[in-house]
Short mmCIF file of C-alpha atoms in Angstrom, two decimals:
data_model
loop_
_atom_site.label_atom_id
_atom_site.label_comp_id
_atom_site.label_asym_id
_atom_site.label_seq_id
_atom_site.Cartn_x
_atom_site.Cartn_y
_atom_site.Cartn_z
CA MET A 184 -41.45 -0.16 -6.69
CA GLY A 185 -44.20 -1.55 -8.81
CA ALA A 186 -45.49 -0.32 -12.24
CA ASP A 187 -48.20 2.26 -12.44
CA LEU A 188 -48.74 3.56 -15.98
CA THR A 189 -50.83 6.48 -14.75
CA THR A 190 -48.23 7.87 -12.30
CA PRO A 191 -47.97 11.61 -12.96
CA VAL A 192 -44.42 12.46 -13.94
CA VAL A 193 -43.15 16.01 -13.67
CA VAL A 194 -40.12 18.13 -14.74
CA THR A 195 -38.17 19.37 -11.76
CA GLY A 196 -34.83 20.41 -13.39
CA LEU A 197 -34.05 22.35 -16.51
CA GLY A 198 -30.65 22.88 -18.27
CA THR A 199 -29.50 23.95 -21.73
CA VAL A 200 -26.60 25.08 -23.75
CA ASN A 201 -27.56 26.16 -27.24
CA ALA A 202 -26.82 28.83 -29.85
CA LEU A 203 -29.36 31.22 -28.22
CA ALA A 204 -28.68 30.64 -24.56
CA ARG A 205 -26.41 29.06 -21.95
CA SER A 206 -29.14 28.36 -19.40
CA ALA A 207 -32.92 27.74 -19.25
CA VAL A 208 -33.41 31.18 -17.77
CA GLU A 209 -31.60 32.77 -20.66
CA PHE A 210 -33.41 30.56 -23.12
CA ALA A 211 -36.88 31.72 -21.79
CA HIS A 212 -35.75 35.28 -22.10
CA GLU A 213 -34.46 34.96 -25.65
CA LEU A 214 -37.47 33.03 -26.89
CA ARG A 215 -39.69 35.82 -25.45
CA ARG A 216 -37.55 38.47 -27.20
CA GLY A 217 -37.88 36.62 -30.54
CA SER A 218 -34.04 36.31 -31.00
CA CYS A 219 -32.47 34.37 -33.68
CA ALA A 220 -29.06 32.74 -33.09
CA ILE A 221 -28.27 31.76 -36.71
CA GLY A 222 -25.02 33.20 -38.07
CA PRO A 223 -21.87 32.30 -40.19
CA LEU A 224 -20.62 28.73 -39.85
CA THR A 225 -17.17 28.78 -38.16
CA VAL A 226 -16.86 25.41 -36.42
CA PHE A 227 -15.31 24.09 -39.72
CA ASP A 228 -14.40 25.45 -43.05
CA PRO A 229 -17.67 26.31 -44.89
CA THR A 230 -16.12 26.27 -48.34
CA GLY A 231 -17.90 24.31 -50.95
CA TYR A 232 -21.33 24.11 -49.29
CA ARG A 233 -24.43 25.84 -50.71
CA SER A 234 -25.26 27.04 -47.22
CA ARG A 235 -22.64 28.68 -44.96
CA ILE A 236 -24.79 29.38 -41.84
CA ALA A 237 -25.53 27.64 -38.67
CA ALA A 238 -26.74 28.16 -35.14
CA GLU A 239 -23.46 27.65 -33.25
CA VAL A 240 -22.51 27.53 -29.60
CA MET A 241 -19.50 29.81 -29.58
CA PRO A 242 -17.36 29.83 -27.61
CA VAL A 243 -17.80 26.40 -26.08
CA PRO A 244 -17.82 26.86 -22.31
CA GLU A 245 -15.50 24.70 -20.18
CA ALA A 246 -16.96 21.60 -18.51
CA SER A 247 -15.11 22.27 -15.32
CA CYS A 248 -17.19 19.75 -13.36
CA LEU A 249 -15.38 16.85 -15.20
CA PRO A 250 -12.13 15.44 -13.73
CA SER A 251 -9.15 16.18 -15.94
CA PRO A 252 -8.78 13.01 -18.11
CA LEU A 253 -12.60 13.03 -18.92
CA ARG A 254 -12.64 16.75 -19.51
CA ARG A 255 -9.72 16.51 -21.95
CA ARG A 256 -11.25 13.74 -23.98
CA ALA A 257 -14.87 15.00 -23.93
CA SER A 258 -16.33 15.83 -27.39
CA ARG A 259 -18.11 19.06 -28.14
CA ALA A 260 -21.41 17.18 -27.83
CA ASP A 261 -20.26 15.64 -24.50
CA VAL A 262 -19.53 19.16 -23.10
CA PHE A 263 -22.93 20.46 -24.09
CA ALA A 264 -24.68 17.53 -22.41
CA ILE A 265 -22.57 17.75 -19.21
CA LEU A 266 -23.12 21.46 -18.70
CA ALA A 267 -26.93 21.15 -19.41
CA ALA A 268 -27.13 18.25 -16.87
CA GLU A 269 -25.12 20.17 -14.25
CA GLN A 270 -27.62 23.01 -14.57
CA ALA A 271 -30.61 20.68 -14.50
CA LEU A 272 -29.44 18.72 -11.51
CA ALA A 273 -28.71 21.86 -9.59
CA ASP A 274 -32.08 23.26 -10.52
CA SER A 275 -33.91 20.08 -9.41
CA GLY A 276 -32.17 19.97 -6.04
CA LEU A 277 -32.14 16.23 -6.37
CA GLU A 278 -29.95 14.46 -3.82
CA VAL A 279 -28.14 12.10 -6.18
CA ALA A 280 -25.95 10.60 -3.41
CA ALA A 281 -29.12 9.49 -1.45
CA SER A 282 -30.18 6.96 -4.02
CA PRO A 283 -27.75 6.91 -6.98
CA HIS A 284 -28.93 3.47 -8.23
CA ARG A 285 -32.49 4.91 -8.69
CA ILE A 286 -31.52 7.82 -10.98
CA GLY A 287 -31.26 7.00 -14.64
CA VAL A 288 -29.88 8.70 -17.82
CA ALA A 289 -31.70 8.70 -21.16
CA LEU A 290 -30.10 10.70 -23.94
CA GLY A 291 -30.74 11.26 -27.54
CA GLY A 292 -28.08 11.99 -30.16
CA THR A 293 -27.09 11.27 -33.74
CA THR A 294 -23.44 12.06 -34.31
CA GLY A 295 -21.69 12.21 -30.90
CA GLY A 296 -17.96 12.97 -31.37
CA MET A 297 -18.01 12.87 -35.15
CA LEU A 298 -16.43 16.39 -35.33
CA ARG A 299 -13.30 15.21 -33.53
CA ALA A 300 -13.09 11.91 -35.45
CA GLU A 301 -13.20 14.00 -38.69
CA GLU A 302 -10.36 16.17 -37.44
CA CYS A 303 -8.24 13.06 -36.59
CA LEU A 304 -8.96 11.58 -39.99
CA HIS A 305 -8.01 14.78 -41.79
CA ALA A 306 -4.82 15.05 -39.83
CA ARG A 307 -3.84 11.45 -40.66
CA ILE A 308 -4.78 11.80 -44.37
CA GLU A 309 -2.88 15.06 -44.66
CA GLY A 310 0.11 13.54 -43.02
CA ARG A 311 0.00 15.80 -39.85
CA LEU A 312 -0.55 12.68 -37.63
CA ALA A 313 1.90 9.71 -37.93
CA CYS A 314 -0.63 7.39 -36.30
CA TYR A 315 -3.96 7.65 -34.51
CA ARG A 316 -3.91 8.26 -30.77
CA PRO A 317 -6.72 6.73 -28.60
CA GLY A 318 -7.76 9.80 -26.49
CA PRO A 319 -9.30 11.96 -29.23
CA LEU A 320 -11.17 9.05 -30.77
CA LEU A 321 -12.61 7.65 -27.58
CA ALA A 322 -15.42 10.25 -27.57
CA THR A 323 -16.60 9.27 -31.01
CA PRO A 324 -19.59 7.02 -30.10
CA ILE A 325 -22.91 8.72 -29.44
CA SER A 326 -23.07 6.88 -26.11
CA THR A 327 -20.20 8.74 -24.52
CA SER A 328 -22.22 11.70 -23.38
CA ALA A 329 -24.50 9.55 -21.27
CA ASP A 330 -21.46 7.65 -19.92
CA LEU A 331 -19.70 10.85 -18.89
CA MET A 332 -22.88 12.22 -17.43
CA ALA A 333 -23.25 9.15 -15.22
CA SER A 334 -19.56 9.35 -14.20
CA ALA A 335 -19.55 13.01 -13.49
CA PHE A 336 -22.68 13.05 -11.30
CA GLY A 337 -22.65 9.57 -9.93
CA LEU A 338 -25.84 8.40 -11.59
CA ARG A 339 -26.02 4.65 -11.33
CA GLY A 340 -29.51 3.83 -12.48
CA PRO A 341 -30.50 2.55 -16.00
CA ARG A 342 -28.78 4.26 -18.87
CA ILE A 343 -29.61 4.46 -22.53
CA THR A 344 -28.66 6.50 -25.59
CA VAL A 345 -31.37 6.69 -28.19
CA SER A 346 -30.72 7.43 -31.83
CA THR A 347 -33.79 7.85 -34.09
CA ALA A 348 -32.50 10.72 -36.18
CA CYS A 349 -34.23 14.06 -35.36
CA SER A 350 -36.63 12.46 -32.91
CA SER A 351 -33.82 10.87 -30.77
CA SER A 352 -34.19 13.10 -27.69
CA ALA A 353 -38.04 13.16 -27.86
CA ASN A 354 -37.84 9.39 -27.65
CA ALA A 355 -35.29 9.56 -24.85
CA LEU A 356 -37.78 11.70 -22.82
CA GLY A 357 -40.59 9.32 -23.64
CA MET A 358 -38.35 6.35 -22.46
CA ALA A 359 -37.47 8.21 -19.28
CA LEU A 360 -41.23 8.71 -18.66
CA ASP A 361 -41.82 4.97 -19.14
CA TRP A 362 -38.97 4.04 -16.75
CA ILE A 363 -40.48 6.11 -13.99
CA ARG A 364 -43.96 4.76 -14.61
CA LEU A 365 -42.57 1.15 -14.72
CA GLY A 366 -40.82 1.70 -11.44
CA ARG A 367 -37.39 1.22 -12.92
CA ALA A 368 -36.05 4.58 -11.73
CA ASP A 369 -37.26 7.24 -9.38
CA ALA A 370 -35.80 10.06 -11.45
CA VAL A 371 -34.28 10.30 -14.87
CA VAL A 372 -31.79 12.85 -16.25
CA ALA A 373 -33.11 13.02 -19.77
CA GLY A 374 -32.57 14.98 -22.98
CA GLY A 375 -30.23 15.14 -25.93
CA THR A 376 -27.11 16.65 -27.31
CA GLU A 377 -25.61 17.31 -30.73
CA SER A 378 -22.63 19.07 -32.15
CA LEU A 379 -22.19 20.36 -35.65
CA CYS A 380 -19.95 18.26 -37.91
CA ARG A 381 -18.86 18.17 -41.50
CA THR A 382 -20.35 14.73 -42.20
CA ILE A 383 -23.85 15.77 -41.39
CA PHE A 384 -23.55 19.31 -42.85
CA ALA A 385 -22.24 17.78 -46.17
CA GLY A 386 -25.09 15.18 -46.17
CA PHE A 387 -27.88 17.81 -45.76
CA ASN A 388 -26.11 20.02 -48.16
CA ALA A 389 -26.00 17.23 -50.76
CA LEU A 390 -29.73 16.62 -50.24
CA HIS A 391 -30.34 20.34 -50.97
CA ALA A 392 -32.04 20.42 -47.55
CA LEU A 393 -30.08 23.49 -46.21
CA SER A 394 -31.35 26.96 -46.65
CA ARG A 395 -28.81 29.62 -47.91
CA GLU A 396 -30.42 32.08 -45.48
CA PRO A 397 -31.60 31.54 -41.93
CA CYS A 398 -34.59 29.10 -42.11
CA ARG A 399 -38.12 30.42 -42.38
CA PRO A 400 -40.57 27.71 -41.16
CA PHE A 401 -44.14 28.15 -42.59
CA ASP A 402 -43.07 31.05 -44.78
CA ARG A 403 -44.08 30.70 -48.44
CA ARG A 404 -40.39 31.59 -49.33
CA ARG A 405 -38.94 28.76 -47.09
CA SER A 406 -36.14 26.80 -48.85
CA GLY A 407 -34.78 24.44 -46.23
CA LEU A 408 -33.43 24.11 -42.67
CA THR A 409 -30.55 25.59 -40.85
CA LEU A 410 -28.44 23.26 -38.75
CA GLY A 411 -27.75 23.99 -35.12
CA GLU A 412 -26.08 22.45 -32.09
CA GLY A 413 -26.54 22.22 -28.30
CA ALA A 414 -28.07 20.24 -25.60
CA ALA A 415 -31.14 20.33 -23.20
CA ILE A 416 -31.59 18.21 -20.13
CA LEU A 417 -34.68 17.80 -18.13
CA VAL A 418 -34.90 16.11 -14.71
CA LEU A 419 -38.03 13.95 -14.61
CA GLU A 420 -39.48 12.28 -11.54
CA SER A 421 -42.79 11.19 -10.26
CA ALA A 422 -45.05 13.92 -8.96
CA GLU A 423 -45.16 12.19 -5.63
CA SER A 424 -41.37 12.24 -5.26
CA ALA A 425 -41.25 15.90 -6.24
CA ALA A 426 -43.96 16.74 -3.72
CA ARG A 427 -42.26 14.69 -0.98
CA ARG A 428 -39.01 16.63 -1.30
CA GLY A 429 -40.77 19.94 -1.93
CA ALA A 430 -39.13 20.44 -5.39
CA ARG A 431 -40.25 23.12 -7.77
CA VAL A 432 -42.31 21.64 -10.58
CA HIS A 433 -41.79 23.37 -13.96
CA ALA A 434 -44.30 21.21 -15.88
CA GLU A 435 -45.82 17.85 -16.24
CA LEU A 436 -44.80 15.30 -18.91
CA CYS A 437 -48.18 13.70 -19.60
CA GLY A 438 -47.41 11.22 -22.28
CA TYR A 439 -45.83 10.50 -25.59
CA GLY A 440 -46.58 8.68 -28.80
CA ALA A 441 -44.29 7.21 -31.42
CA SER A 442 -44.75 5.86 -34.84
CA ALA A 443 -42.95 4.97 -38.08
CA ASP A 444 -43.69 6.11 -41.56
CA ALA A 445 -42.16 3.02 -43.25
CA HIS A 446 -42.20 5.14 -46.40
CA HIS A 447 -39.05 6.96 -47.42
CA LEU A 448 -35.49 7.63 -46.23
CA THR A 449 -35.75 11.41 -46.14
CA ALA A 450 -39.31 12.47 -47.23
CA PRO A 451 -42.29 12.43 -44.76
CA HIS A 452 -45.31 10.32 -45.74
CA PRO A 453 -47.28 12.41 -48.19
CA GLU A 454 -50.34 12.44 -45.95
CA GLY A 455 -48.37 12.65 -42.75
CA ALA A 456 -49.72 9.26 -41.70
CA GLY A 457 -46.89 8.70 -39.18
CA ALA A 458 -47.21 12.20 -37.78
CA VAL A 459 -50.98 11.85 -37.31
CA LEU A 460 -50.45 8.52 -35.60
CA ALA A 461 -47.79 9.84 -33.18
CA MET A 462 -49.93 12.77 -32.20
CA ARG A 463 -53.11 10.62 -31.76
CA ARG A 464 -51.15 8.10 -29.61
CA ALA A 465 -49.64 10.86 -27.45
CA LEU A 466 -53.00 12.41 -26.77
CA ALA A 467 -54.47 8.91 -25.95
CA ARG A 468 -51.58 8.17 -23.61
CA ALA A 469 -52.10 11.48 -21.84
CA GLY A 470 -55.88 10.85 -21.75
CA LEU A 471 -56.62 14.17 -23.47
CA GLU A 472 -58.93 15.22 -26.33
CA PRO A 473 -57.40 17.43 -29.12
CA GLU A 474 -59.54 20.31 -27.79
CA ALA A 475 -57.41 20.39 -24.58
CA ILE A 476 -54.22 21.36 -26.44
CA ASP A 477 -53.44 25.11 -26.63
CA TYR A 478 -49.97 25.09 -28.32
CA ILE A 479 -47.88 22.88 -30.58
CA ASN A 480 -44.09 23.28 -30.74
CA ALA A 481 -43.83 21.99 -34.27
CA HIS A 482 -41.05 19.95 -35.88
CA GLY A 483 -41.16 22.90 -38.26
CA THR A 484 -37.85 22.47 -40.11
CA GLY A 485 -38.39 25.00 -42.73
CA THR A 486 -38.17 22.57 -45.58
CA PRO A 487 -41.07 22.94 -48.20
CA LEU A 488 -42.30 19.41 -47.63
CA ASN A 489 -42.01 19.04 -43.77
CA ASP A 490 -43.88 22.14 -42.95
CA ALA A 491 -46.83 21.63 -45.34
CA ILE A 492 -47.26 18.00 -44.38
CA GLU A 493 -46.97 18.69 -40.66
CA ILE A 494 -49.61 21.41 -40.77
CA ALA A 495 -51.84 19.05 -42.77
CA ALA A 496 -51.34 16.36 -40.18
CA ILE A 497 -52.22 18.72 -37.38
CA LYS A 498 -55.44 19.64 -39.17
CA ARG A 499 -56.31 15.98 -39.55
CA VAL A 500 -55.85 15.26 -35.79
CA PHE A 501 -57.40 18.51 -34.55
CA GLY A 502 -60.17 19.13 -37.11
CA ALA A 503 -62.01 22.40 -36.27
CA ALA A 504 -60.00 22.70 -33.07
CA ALA A 505 -56.89 23.47 -35.17
CA ARG A 506 -58.18 27.08 -35.61
CA HIS A 507 -57.79 27.65 -31.86
CA LEU A 508 -54.22 26.29 -31.69
CA ALA A 509 -51.00 28.15 -31.74
CA VAL A 510 -48.22 26.30 -33.69
CA SER A 511 -44.70 27.62 -33.78
CA SER A 512 -41.17 26.53 -34.71
CA THR A 513 -38.33 27.46 -32.45
CA LYS A 514 -35.89 25.99 -34.98
CA ALA A 515 -35.92 29.43 -36.64
CA ALA A 516 -34.31 30.80 -33.51
CA VAL A 517 -32.02 27.99 -32.43
CA GLY A 518 -31.52 25.95 -35.61
CA HIS A 519 -32.19 22.26 -36.20
CA THR A 520 -30.18 20.52 -33.55
CA LEU A 521 -31.04 17.02 -34.83
CA GLY A 522 -30.57 14.54 -31.88
CA ALA A 523 -30.98 17.43 -29.32
CA ALA A 524 -33.97 19.06 -31.11
CA GLY A 525 -36.69 17.05 -29.26
CA ALA A 526 -35.17 17.95 -25.87
CA ILE A 527 -34.53 21.61 -26.70
CA GLU A 528 -38.07 21.99 -28.01
CA ALA A 529 -39.52 20.12 -25.06
CA LEU A 530 -37.63 22.62 -22.89
CA ALA A 531 -39.07 25.57 -24.92
CA THR A 532 -42.55 24.03 -24.47
CA VAL A 533 -41.99 23.69 -20.70
CA LEU A 534 -40.95 27.38 -20.51
CA ALA A 535 -44.00 28.46 -22.62
CA LEU A 536 -46.35 26.56 -20.26
CA ARG A 537 -44.68 27.74 -17.06
CA ASP A 538 -44.15 31.36 -18.06
CA GLY A 539 -47.37 31.76 -20.02
CA PHE A 540 -46.05 32.81 -23.42
CA LEU A 541 -46.08 31.58 -27.02
CA PRO A 542 -42.58 31.24 -28.48
CA PRO A 543 -42.62 32.83 -31.89
CA THR A 544 -41.57 31.52 -35.36
CA VAL A 545 -38.98 34.22 -35.91
CA ARG A 546 -38.57 35.36 -39.62
CA LEU A 547 -42.00 34.15 -40.48
CA GLU A 548 -43.23 37.08 -42.60
CA GLU A 549 -45.24 35.79 -45.45
CA PRO A 550 -47.25 32.82 -44.26
CA ASP A 551 -47.66 30.01 -46.83
CA ALA A 552 -51.15 29.09 -47.96
CA ASP A 553 -50.33 25.53 -46.93
CA CYS A 554 -49.45 26.73 -43.37
CA ASP A 555 -52.60 28.68 -42.63
CA LEU A 556 -52.74 28.06 -38.79
CA ASP A 557 -51.61 30.60 -36.12
CA CYS A 558 -47.84 30.06 -36.52
CA VAL A 559 -46.93 32.88 -34.14
CA PRO A 560 -45.06 35.03 -36.61
CA VAL A 561 -42.00 37.04 -35.46
CA HIS A 562 -43.03 38.08 -32.03
CA SER A 563 -43.86 36.06 -28.95
CA ARG A 564 -47.19 36.54 -27.32
CA PRO A 565 -48.43 36.22 -23.67
CA ALA A 566 -50.87 33.21 -23.38
CA THR A 567 -52.29 31.07 -20.68
CA LEU A 568 -51.48 27.53 -21.78
CA ARG A 569 -52.76 24.36 -20.09
CA TYR A 570 -51.46 21.53 -22.42
CA ALA A 571 -49.01 21.54 -25.30
CA LEU A 572 -47.57 19.09 -27.83
CA SER A 573 -43.97 18.91 -28.95
CA ASN A 574 -43.52 17.26 -32.36
CA SER A 575 -40.28 15.62 -33.61
CA TYR A 576 -40.00 13.89 -36.90
CA GLY A 577 -36.76 12.18 -38.03
CA PHE A 578 -35.36 11.00 -41.27
CA GLY A 579 -36.40 7.50 -42.09
CA GLY A 580 -39.88 8.20 -40.70
CA ASN A 581 -39.22 8.33 -36.98
CA ASN A 582 -42.09 10.28 -35.42
CA THR A 583 -42.55 11.18 -31.84
CA THR A 584 -44.90 13.55 -30.03
CA LEU A 585 -44.63 14.58 -26.35
CA VAL A 586 -47.55 15.99 -24.44
CA LEU A 587 -46.68 18.47 -21.76
CA GLY A 588 -48.86 20.20 -19.13
CA ARG A 589 -48.72 23.21 -16.92
CA ALA A 590 -47.75 22.35 -13.36
CA MET B 72 20.02 17.61 -26.76
CA ASP B 73 21.09 18.29 -23.11
CA ARG B 74 19.07 16.82 -20.37
CA ASN B 75 17.52 20.11 -19.27
CA ALA B 76 16.35 20.83 -22.80
CA LEU B 77 15.02 17.25 -23.21
CA LYS B 78 12.98 17.57 -19.92
CA GLU B 79 11.61 20.91 -21.19
CA LYS B 80 10.58 19.26 -24.45
CA LEU B 81 8.92 16.39 -22.66
CA LYS B 82 6.88 18.74 -20.51
CA GLU B 83 5.73 20.68 -23.61
CA LEU B 84 4.94 17.44 -25.41
CA LEU B 85 2.83 16.25 -22.40
CA ILE B 86 0.88 19.51 -22.36
CA SER B 87 0.22 19.85 -26.07
CA GLY B 88 -0.11 16.10 -26.79
CA LEU B 89 -2.51 15.34 -23.91
CA ARG B 90 -4.26 18.74 -24.04
CA LEU B 91 -3.24 19.76 -20.48
CA GLN B 92 -3.68 23.42 -21.40
CA ASP B 93 -4.36 24.45 -17.77
CA LEU B 94 -0.78 23.41 -16.93
CA ALA B 95 2.41 25.34 -17.71
CA PRO B 96 5.80 23.56 -18.22
CA ALA B 97 7.06 25.32 -15.02
CA GLY B 98 4.17 23.75 -13.15
CA ILE B 99 5.35 20.28 -13.71
CA ALA B 100 8.14 19.24 -11.27
CA ASP B 101 10.86 16.94 -12.57
CA ASP B 102 10.27 14.28 -9.99
CA GLN B 103 6.43 14.62 -9.75
CA PRO B 104 4.52 11.41 -10.52
CA ILE B 105 2.92 11.72 -13.88
CA PHE B 106 -0.12 9.42 -13.39
CA VAL B 107 -3.02 9.32 -10.96
CA GLU B 108 -2.27 11.55 -7.90
CA GLY B 109 0.48 13.35 -9.65
CA LEU B 110 -0.70 15.10 -12.85
CA GLY B 111 -4.00 13.08 -12.75
CA LEU B 112 -3.29 11.28 -15.98
CA ASP B 113 -4.98 7.85 -16.54
CA SER B 114 -4.32 4.61 -18.43
CA ILE B 115 -5.61 6.01 -21.70
CA ASP B 116 -3.20 8.91 -21.33
CA ALA B 117 -0.45 6.29 -20.97
CA LEU B 118 -1.40 4.84 -24.30
CA GLU B 119 -1.23 8.29 -25.83
CA LEU B 120 2.12 8.96 -24.28
CA LEU B 121 3.46 5.69 -25.77
CA VAL B 122 2.44 7.01 -29.24
CA LEU B 123 3.92 10.47 -28.56
CA ILE B 124 7.32 9.12 -27.42
CA GLU B 125 7.49 6.84 -30.51
CA GLU B 126 6.51 9.68 -32.81
CA HIS B 127 8.90 12.29 -31.44
CA PHE B 128 11.90 10.20 -30.34
CA GLY B 129 11.48 6.99 -32.55
CA ILE B 130 11.55 4.94 -29.44
CA ALA B 131 9.02 2.13 -28.98
CA ILE B 132 8.13 0.97 -25.57
CA PRO B 133 6.93 -2.60 -26.13
CA ASP B 134 6.84 -3.71 -22.53
CA GLU B 135 4.25 -2.54 -19.95
CA GLU B 136 6.66 -2.90 -17.08
CA ILE B 137 9.32 -0.74 -18.81
CA GLY B 138 6.46 1.68 -19.56
CA LYS B 139 5.50 2.00 -15.97
CA GLN B 140 9.10 2.73 -14.87
CA ALA B 141 9.74 5.12 -17.75
CA PHE B 142 6.48 7.08 -17.12
CA ALA B 143 7.04 7.50 -13.38
CA SER B 144 8.14 11.05 -13.73
CA ILE B 145 9.77 13.57 -16.12
CA ASN B 146 13.13 12.59 -14.67
CA ALA B 147 12.49 8.81 -15.24
CA LEU B 148 11.25 9.54 -18.75
CA ALA B 149 14.34 11.59 -19.58
CA ASP B 150 16.66 8.87 -18.22
CA PHE B 151 14.81 6.27 -20.29
CA ILE B 152 15.03 8.27 -23.51
CA VAL B 153 18.76 9.16 -23.00
CA ALA B 154 19.51 5.39 -22.30
CA GLU B 155 17.56 4.20 -25.37
CA GLN B 156 19.25 6.90 -27.58
CA ALA B 157 22.71 5.80 -26.27
CA ARG B 158 21.76 2.13 -27.04
CA GLY B 159 20.70 2.92 -30.52
CA SER B 160 23.71 5.04 -31.50
#
């Protein structure tokens, strides 16, 4: 199949496991209700951290679709990914066995099986483990979730794991879009997965980036982010392929834009130059003017710097049209899931477009003067949405914006 | 340790060491193949089992061929450990 960079690409399968929901249907319901899944941190001992809260997936469901050896060695992040993919593939109705070599996997993640590796290391250092065993350490690399997914579902097309900090899975979705348009795959199982682990929690804690109370994006009292975990998977394919097999289309993935700040390891560019460029590129790729966008699912971490600079960047891109936009952060509901955030938020955006509602920024009670757009405080609202953006900005200045459209 | 107690210990070690929580010791027959079609264990489980046997019985299995025979079943593993312990004493 040849390349056609204008080929419409659609979302035909949805799946998620996150702190708020165990399926896309549940996720839509909880977003509409304005629920918040942030609670006490229990995955590991929270002693010694300034923040002791997180958005956890508890208990972790069993990945019963994996054969025994793979299931026993799967990391927490692997399990989230496999379960979300199982749901998404079932939802899409895609016949994998008919053309396994034409179905790819593109996943984002940042820490993979770090949690298990930490446990092995602790056990060894404390003398509970005489020597390391191979099994528990095999799921350490971030690439294992995509490997398992391919094995479990017989997906034999191109496969990639993307790691660009908190924009990882937004880039994975973008790459999946490119593959389909370039004719390298007919369909791609794309998204991201992340599990909480001590290393990352300690790192954000040391940077004073974690909020002591559940995060409050865009609120003047905001004091940092709240970490979360989970996975979201979208099945992407060309609109033509979806139409041919009569698949239900949830939304269209119209384009994406990526850029780098080349500025600082943790802070965004002071004028949001990278964020502006990513949004402009995404709009250009989708062939849309800013006025066409009704909603932005913001990166919206709840750190003082991110939210103010993101809103300023949106105003630069949208000008007067920013006043007609709704901008919200679903991280207040489901935590910041790092490598999974781009996919979980793309899923939230798909649900918003499909079901006609604005997901709220829960806990936004006192809007900051620097965040003076319609940030959909506390309660969701019904809304007819045509096009939406989903912003993802990672440490190191990794910026990606997805453009999604109603089917 | 008598042979039955040894076999019981090996079954418990398999279940806890290889995280076979959906199995009970009573669910593993003494002569059932441990790998592939038997309990569904694979080559990485074999590497783990090597470490477990060394840790718990102080017996190193340096040769792959010996390992294959010793890991055929719980009976074979118990025979191997009893023989090695007799050799060492």
